[in-house]
mmCIF file of C-alpha atoms in Angstrom:
data_model
loop_
_atom_site.group_PDB
_atom_site.id
_atom_site.type_symbol
_atom_site.label_atom_id
_atom_site.label_comp_id
_atom_site.label_asym_id
_atom_site.label_seq_id
_atom_site.Cartn_x
_atom_site.Cartn_y
_atom_site.Cartn_z
ATOM 1 C CA MET A 26 22.662 -13.294 14.480
ATOM 2 C CA ARG A 27 20.886 -11.286 11.826
ATOM 3 C CA ALA A 28 17.173 -10.738 12.391
ATOM 4 C CA ALA A 29 16.337 -12.207 8.977
ATOM 5 C CA ARG A 30 17.693 -15.596 10.073
ATOM 6 C CA VAL A 31 15.533 -15.953 13.155
ATOM 7 C CA VAL A 32 13.138 -18.832 12.552
ATOM 8 C CA THR A 33 9.602 -17.496 12.778
ATOM 9 C CA CYS A 34 6.519 -16.884 10.667
ATOM 10 C CA LEU A 35 5.580 -13.862 8.550
ATOM 11 C CA VAL A 36 1.816 -13.365 8.485
ATOM 12 C CA LEU A 37 1.025 -11.052 5.585
ATOM 13 C CA THR A 38 -2.172 -9.434 6.811
ATOM 14 C CA ALA A 39 -4.317 -7.680 4.209
ATOM 15 C CA HIS A 40 -7.448 -5.594 4.602
ATOM 16 C CA GLY A 41 -9.749 -8.030 2.799
ATOM 17 C CA SER A 42 -12.196 -7.268 0.029
ATOM 18 C CA ALA A 43 -15.307 -8.607 -1.663
ATOM 19 C CA ASP A 44 -13.344 -8.277 -4.912
ATOM 20 C CA PRO A 45 -11.314 -11.461 -5.537
ATOM 21 C CA ARG A 46 -8.561 -9.474 -7.290
ATOM 22 C CA SER A 47 -7.518 -8.040 -3.928
ATOM 23 C CA ALA A 48 -6.989 -11.428 -2.260
ATOM 24 C CA ALA A 49 -5.251 -12.730 -5.381
ATOM 25 C CA ASN A 50 -2.780 -9.854 -5.183
ATOM 26 C CA ALA A 51 -1.986 -10.622 -1.535
ATOM 27 C CA GLN A 52 -1.326 -14.248 -2.478
ATOM 28 C CA ALA A 53 0.930 -13.109 -5.336
ATOM 29 C CA VAL A 54 2.968 -10.955 -2.951
ATOM 30 C CA ALA A 55 3.247 -13.904 -0.559
ATOM 31 C CA ALA A 56 4.615 -16.015 -3.418
ATOM 32 C CA ARG A 57 7.247 -13.340 -4.103
ATOM 33 C CA LEU A 58 8.188 -13.294 -0.411
ATOM 34 C CA ARG A 59 8.820 -17.032 -0.488
ATOM 35 C CA LEU A 60 11.079 -16.612 -3.523
ATOM 36 C CA LEU A 61 12.986 -13.730 -1.932
ATOM 37 C CA ARG A 62 13.365 -15.523 1.418
ATOM 38 C CA PRO A 63 13.434 -19.300 0.827
ATOM 39 C CA GLY A 64 12.483 -21.289 3.890
ATOM 40 C CA LEU A 65 10.521 -18.483 5.522
ATOM 41 C CA ASP A 66 7.067 -19.546 6.686
ATOM 42 C CA VAL A 67 4.825 -17.034 4.898
ATOM 43 C CA ARG A 68 1.113 -17.093 5.594
ATOM 44 C CA VAL A 69 -1.664 -14.837 4.315
ATOM 45 C CA ALA A 70 -4.522 -13.587 6.484
ATOM 46 C CA PHE A 71 -7.268 -10.992 6.151
ATOM 47 C CA CYS A 72 -8.809 -8.537 8.581
ATOM 48 C CA GLU A 73 -12.258 -8.972 7.080
ATOM 49 C CA LEU A 74 -14.319 -10.266 4.141
ATOM 50 C CA ASN A 75 -11.860 -13.023 3.150
ATOM 51 C CA THR A 76 -10.470 -16.165 4.705
ATOM 52 C CA PRO A 77 -8.405 -17.189 6.516
ATOM 53 C CA SER A 78 -8.820 -14.666 9.299
ATOM 54 C CA LEU A 79 -5.802 -13.503 11.262
ATOM 55 C CA PRO A 80 -6.441 -15.610 14.414
ATOM 56 C CA GLU A 81 -6.795 -18.733 12.246
ATOM 57 C CA VAL A 82 -3.194 -18.631 11.023
ATOM 58 C CA LEU A 83 -1.318 -17.278 14.037
ATOM 59 C CA THR A 84 1.437 -19.333 15.595
ATOM 60 C CA PRO A 85 3.654 -18.534 18.611
ATOM 61 C CA GLY A 86 6.375 -16.073 17.662
ATOM 62 C CA ALA A 87 4.703 -14.966 14.428
ATOM 63 C CA VAL A 88 5.302 -11.486 13.055
ATOM 64 C CA VAL A 89 2.066 -9.993 11.792
ATOM 65 C CA THR A 90 3.127 -7.806 8.896
ATOM 66 C CA PRO A 91 0.313 -5.523 7.724
ATOM 67 C CA PHE A 92 -0.144 -5.439 3.969
ATOM 68 C CA LEU A 93 -1.404 -1.909 4.385
ATOM 69 C CA LEU A 94 -0.137 1.447 3.183
ATOM 70 C CA ALA A 95 -1.503 3.663 5.938
ATOM 71 C CA ASP A 96 -1.343 3.485 9.713
ATOM 72 C CA ALA A 97 -5.108 3.704 10.006
ATOM 73 C CA TYR A 98 -7.884 1.715 11.727
ATOM 74 C CA HIS A 99 -6.816 -1.824 10.845
ATOM 75 C CA ALA A 100 -3.179 -1.253 11.791
ATOM 76 C CA ARG A 101 -3.812 0.773 14.933
ATOM 77 C CA ILE A 102 -6.906 -0.937 16.379
ATOM 78 C CA ASP A 103 -8.153 -3.994 14.532
ATOM 79 C CA ILE A 104 -4.940 -6.033 14.186
ATOM 80 C CA PRO A 105 -3.770 -5.359 17.782
ATOM 81 C CA ARG A 106 -7.185 -6.474 19.022
ATOM 82 C CA GLN A 107 -7.094 -9.673 16.978
ATOM 83 C CA ILE A 108 -3.620 -10.733 18.143
ATOM 84 C CA THR A 109 -4.186 -10.035 21.836
ATOM 85 C CA GLY A 110 -3.537 -13.160 23.880
ATOM 86 C CA PHE A 111 -1.358 -14.944 21.318
ATOM 87 C CA ALA A 112 1.989 -15.784 22.872
ATOM 88 C CA GLY A 113 5.027 -14.049 21.418
ATOM 89 C CA VAL A 114 3.163 -12.580 18.456
ATOM 90 C CA ARG A 115 4.350 -9.132 17.416
ATOM 91 C CA GLN A 116 3.137 -6.619 14.849
ATOM 92 C CA ALA A 117 5.335 -4.927 12.256
ATOM 93 C CA GLU A 118 4.822 -1.418 10.929
ATOM 94 C CA VAL A 119 2.689 -0.680 7.872
ATOM 95 C CA LEU A 120 4.372 -0.203 4.498
ATOM 96 C CA GLY A 121 3.883 3.557 4.648
ATOM 97 C CA GLU A 122 5.311 6.067 2.187
ATOM 98 C CA ASP A 123 8.424 4.021 1.478
ATOM 99 C CA ASP A 124 10.642 5.370 -1.318
ATOM 100 C CA ARG A 125 10.577 1.966 -3.026
ATOM 101 C CA LEU A 126 6.806 2.094 -3.286
ATOM 102 C CA VAL A 127 7.000 5.610 -4.704
ATOM 103 C CA ALA A 128 9.445 4.224 -7.283
ATOM 104 C CA VAL A 129 6.899 1.550 -8.195
ATOM 105 C CA LEU A 130 4.259 4.247 -8.633
ATOM 106 C CA ARG A 131 6.592 6.140 -10.991
ATOM 107 C CA GLU A 132 7.044 2.931 -12.959
ATOM 108 C CA ARG A 133 3.272 2.469 -13.170
ATOM 109 C CA LEU A 134 2.949 6.037 -14.481
ATOM 110 C CA SER A 135 5.551 5.373 -17.152
ATOM 111 C CA GLY A 136 3.345 2.490 -18.230
ATOM 112 C CA VAL A 137 0.678 4.987 -19.312
ATOM 113 C CA GLY A 138 3.180 7.194 -21.102
ATOM 114 C CA VAL A 139 4.093 9.647 -18.358
ATOM 115 C CA SER A 140 7.538 11.242 -18.536
ATOM 116 C CA SER A 141 9.304 13.262 -15.836
ATOM 117 C CA ALA A 142 9.767 15.945 -18.502
ATOM 118 C CA ASP A 143 6.007 16.495 -19.059
ATOM 119 C CA ILE A 144 5.864 20.186 -18.157
ATOM 120 C CA GLY A 145 2.118 20.484 -18.662
ATOM 121 C CA LEU A 146 1.228 17.439 -16.561
ATOM 122 C CA GLY A 147 -0.701 17.336 -13.314
ATOM 123 C CA VAL A 148 -0.473 14.100 -11.335
ATOM 124 C CA LEU A 149 -3.270 13.206 -8.937
ATOM 125 C CA VAL A 150 -2.272 10.580 -6.385
ATOM 126 C CA VAL A 151 -5.491 8.880 -5.288
ATOM 127 C CA ALA A 152 -5.455 6.985 -1.988
ATOM 128 C CA ILE A 153 -8.125 5.296 0.108
ATOM 129 C CA GLY A 154 -8.206 7.815 2.932
ATOM 130 C CA SER A 155 -8.894 7.400 6.634
ATOM 131 C CA SER A 156 -10.750 9.013 9.514
ATOM 132 C CA HIS A 157 -7.323 9.289 11.169
ATOM 133 C CA ALA A 158 -5.951 12.724 10.259
ATOM 134 C CA VAL A 159 -2.328 11.782 10.927
ATOM 135 C CA ALA A 160 -2.558 8.835 8.528
ATOM 136 C CA ASN A 161 -4.026 11.083 5.841
ATOM 137 C CA ALA A 162 -1.289 13.655 6.344
ATOM 138 C CA ARG A 163 1.378 11.004 5.851
ATOM 139 C CA THR A 164 -0.351 9.723 2.735
ATOM 140 C CA ALA A 165 -0.612 13.250 1.359
ATOM 141 C CA SER A 166 3.195 13.421 1.331
ATOM 142 C CA VAL A 167 3.335 10.830 -1.464
ATOM 143 C CA SER A 168 2.567 13.364 -4.194
ATOM 144 C CA ALA A 169 5.558 15.528 -3.229
ATOM 145 C CA LYS A 170 7.852 12.491 -3.167
ATOM 146 C CA LEU A 171 6.497 11.336 -6.509
ATOM 147 C CA SER A 172 6.997 14.689 -8.226
ATOM 148 C CA ALA A 173 10.469 15.373 -6.822
ATOM 149 C CA GLY A 174 12.970 15.862 -9.644
ATOM 150 C CA THR A 175 10.298 16.080 -12.349
ATOM 151 C CA HIS A 176 9.179 19.007 -14.495
ATOM 152 C CA TRP A 177 5.482 18.385 -13.958
ATOM 153 C CA ALA A 178 3.205 21.371 -13.540
ATOM 154 C CA ALA A 179 1.820 20.086 -10.240
ATOM 155 C CA ALA A 180 1.026 17.038 -8.143
ATOM 156 C CA THR A 181 -1.415 16.571 -5.283
ATOM 157 C CA THR A 182 -3.271 13.884 -3.343
ATOM 158 C CA ALA A 183 -6.971 13.065 -3.228
ATOM 159 C CA PHE A 184 -8.889 10.488 -1.193
ATOM 160 C CA ALA A 185 -11.295 8.114 -2.860
ATOM 161 C CA THR A 186 -13.410 7.797 0.301
ATOM 162 C CA SER A 187 -13.970 11.555 0.562
ATOM 163 C CA PRO A 188 -16.865 12.832 -1.597
ATOM 164 C CA GLY A 189 -15.684 15.359 -4.156
ATOM 165 C CA SER A 190 -12.024 14.933 -3.289
ATOM 166 C CA ILE A 191 -10.971 13.586 -6.693
ATOM 167 C CA ALA A 192 -12.835 16.230 -8.679
ATOM 168 C CA ASP A 193 -11.463 18.928 -6.370
ATOM 169 C CA GLY A 194 -7.968 17.533 -6.843
ATOM 170 C CA VAL A 195 -8.291 17.664 -10.611
ATOM 171 C CA GLU A 196 -9.483 21.261 -10.476
ATOM 172 C CA ASP A 197 -6.614 22.174 -8.167
ATOM 173 C CA LEU A 198 -4.097 20.747 -10.626
ATOM 174 C CA ARG A 199 -5.647 22.665 -13.498
ATOM 175 C CA ARG A 200 -5.570 25.907 -11.514
ATOM 176 C CA ARG A 201 -1.875 25.277 -10.963
ATOM 177 C CA GLY A 202 -1.184 25.081 -14.676
ATOM 178 C CA ALA A 203 -1.758 21.432 -15.601
ATOM 179 C CA ARG A 204 -2.963 21.049 -19.172
ATOM 180 C CA GLN A 205 -3.287 17.290 -18.801
ATOM 181 C CA VAL A 206 -4.047 15.207 -15.707
ATOM 182 C CA VAL A 207 -3.199 11.603 -14.908
ATOM 183 C CA ILE A 208 -4.312 9.542 -11.898
ATOM 184 C CA ALA A 209 -1.700 7.596 -9.931
ATOM 185 C CA PRO A 210 -3.476 5.107 -7.614
ATOM 186 C CA TRP A 211 -1.782 4.717 -4.225
ATOM 187 C CA PHE A 212 -3.445 1.321 -3.919
ATOM 188 C CA LEU A 213 -1.879 -2.086 -3.425
ATOM 189 C CA ALA A 214 -4.481 -3.921 -5.499
ATOM 190 C CA PRO A 215 -7.564 -3.448 -7.655
ATOM 191 C CA GLY A 216 -10.954 -3.449 -5.972
ATOM 192 C CA ARG A 217 -14.416 -2.002 -6.060
ATOM 193 C CA LEU A 218 -13.419 1.366 -4.643
ATOM 194 C CA LEU A 219 -10.699 1.733 -7.240
ATOM 195 C CA ASP A 220 -13.187 0.701 -9.926
ATOM 196 C CA ARG A 221 -15.184 3.816 -9.033
ATOM 197 C CA VAL A 222 -12.056 5.903 -9.439
ATOM 198 C CA SER A 223 -11.468 4.228 -12.796
ATOM 199 C CA ASP A 224 -15.044 5.015 -13.855
ATOM 200 C CA TYR A 225 -14.497 8.684 -12.979
ATOM 201 C CA ALA A 226 -11.235 8.700 -14.918
ATOM 202 C CA GLY A 227 -12.884 7.116 -17.955
ATOM 203 C CA ASP A 228 -15.852 9.472 -17.858
ATOM 204 C CA ASN A 229 -13.517 12.471 -17.779
ATOM 205 C CA GLY A 230 -10.897 11.289 -20.251
ATOM 206 C CA ILE A 231 -8.178 11.015 -17.596
ATOM 207 C CA PRO A 232 -5.524 8.292 -17.980
ATOM 208 C CA MET A 233 -5.011 6.128 -14.899
ATOM 209 C CA ALA A 234 -1.983 4.036 -13.995
ATOM 210 C CA ALA A 235 -2.032 0.534 -12.523
ATOM 211 C CA THR A 236 -1.893 -0.248 -8.804
ATOM 212 C CA LEU A 237 1.352 -1.070 -6.980
ATOM 213 C CA GLY A 238 0.405 -4.740 -7.267
ATOM 214 C CA ALA A 239 2.807 -7.605 -6.610
ATOM 215 C CA HIS A 240 5.929 -5.745 -7.716
ATOM 216 C CA ARG A 241 9.239 -7.060 -6.367
ATOM 217 C CA LEU A 242 9.851 -3.780 -4.522
ATOM 218 C CA VAL A 243 6.520 -4.161 -2.728
ATOM 219 C CA ALA A 244 7.616 -7.572 -1.476
ATOM 220 C CA GLU A 245 11.024 -6.195 -0.459
ATOM 221 C CA THR A 246 9.323 -3.486 1.584
ATOM 222 C CA VAL A 247 7.193 -6.110 3.340
ATOM 223 C CA LEU A 248 10.332 -8.091 4.209
ATOM 224 C CA ASP A 249 11.995 -4.983 5.617
ATOM 225 C CA ARG A 250 9.038 -4.333 7.923
ATOM 226 C CA TYR A 251 9.224 -7.969 9.072
ATOM 227 C CA ASP A 252 12.985 -7.769 9.660
ATOM 228 C CA GLU A 253 12.640 -4.509 11.580
ATOM 229 C CA ALA A 254 10.058 -6.059 13.910
ATOM 230 C CA LEU A 255 12.344 -9.057 14.516
ATOM 231 C CA ALA A 256 15.333 -6.826 15.200
ATOM 232 C CA GLU A 257 13.333 -4.876 17.789
ATOM 233 C CA ALA A 258 12.314 -8.141 19.475
ATOM 234 C CA VAL A 259 15.914 -9.364 19.625
ATOM 235 C CA ALA A 260 17.102 -6.034 21.035
ATOM 236 C CA ALA A 261 14.389 -5.937 23.718
#
């Protein structure tokens, strides 16, 4: 039996935000999941700031699928703590630096006029950042994946939660020959932190692409993480 056909529940578990656009994006991804996998019980939960909370929607045998890019605090500590004691509940891996998500980011860049042939371009991938060094190192690999096969002058990663990181990233790109810089947000949804990045971009005349959002490839990546967790459970 294929893992995808096991009857269970996918709990799409997002960070949570005071900005309603973030929760709306999680709900939009859940709607895509239901279209891609008819009959699958898809529920949305949040680690903080929004409802429902994760424990409120859990059911025996559920697969908690983090709607998170990095394997940081919520994925490593918070979600495991919240699901402790729930029978048969398992946790899938985070979305990570999946090639499909990088493809979505390229598509978002094309939406602001970026071409792979822009030889004078510097691309600054801006991510949230974490206190977990390993998570940051994995996230930093996105810029190399994104720039592979292009003629851009340079690409690098900056963290929105690290003071000065974005400005330092821009300067680094310019030192490496970029005549123009564009910001590529490694974010799943808009929010207040990204608004600050947008303000910086606007103040400095830097174009900024859209977030990954509720793109079909985002939903497909979520389903793969869910299927992988089910396959591991069946094999155990």
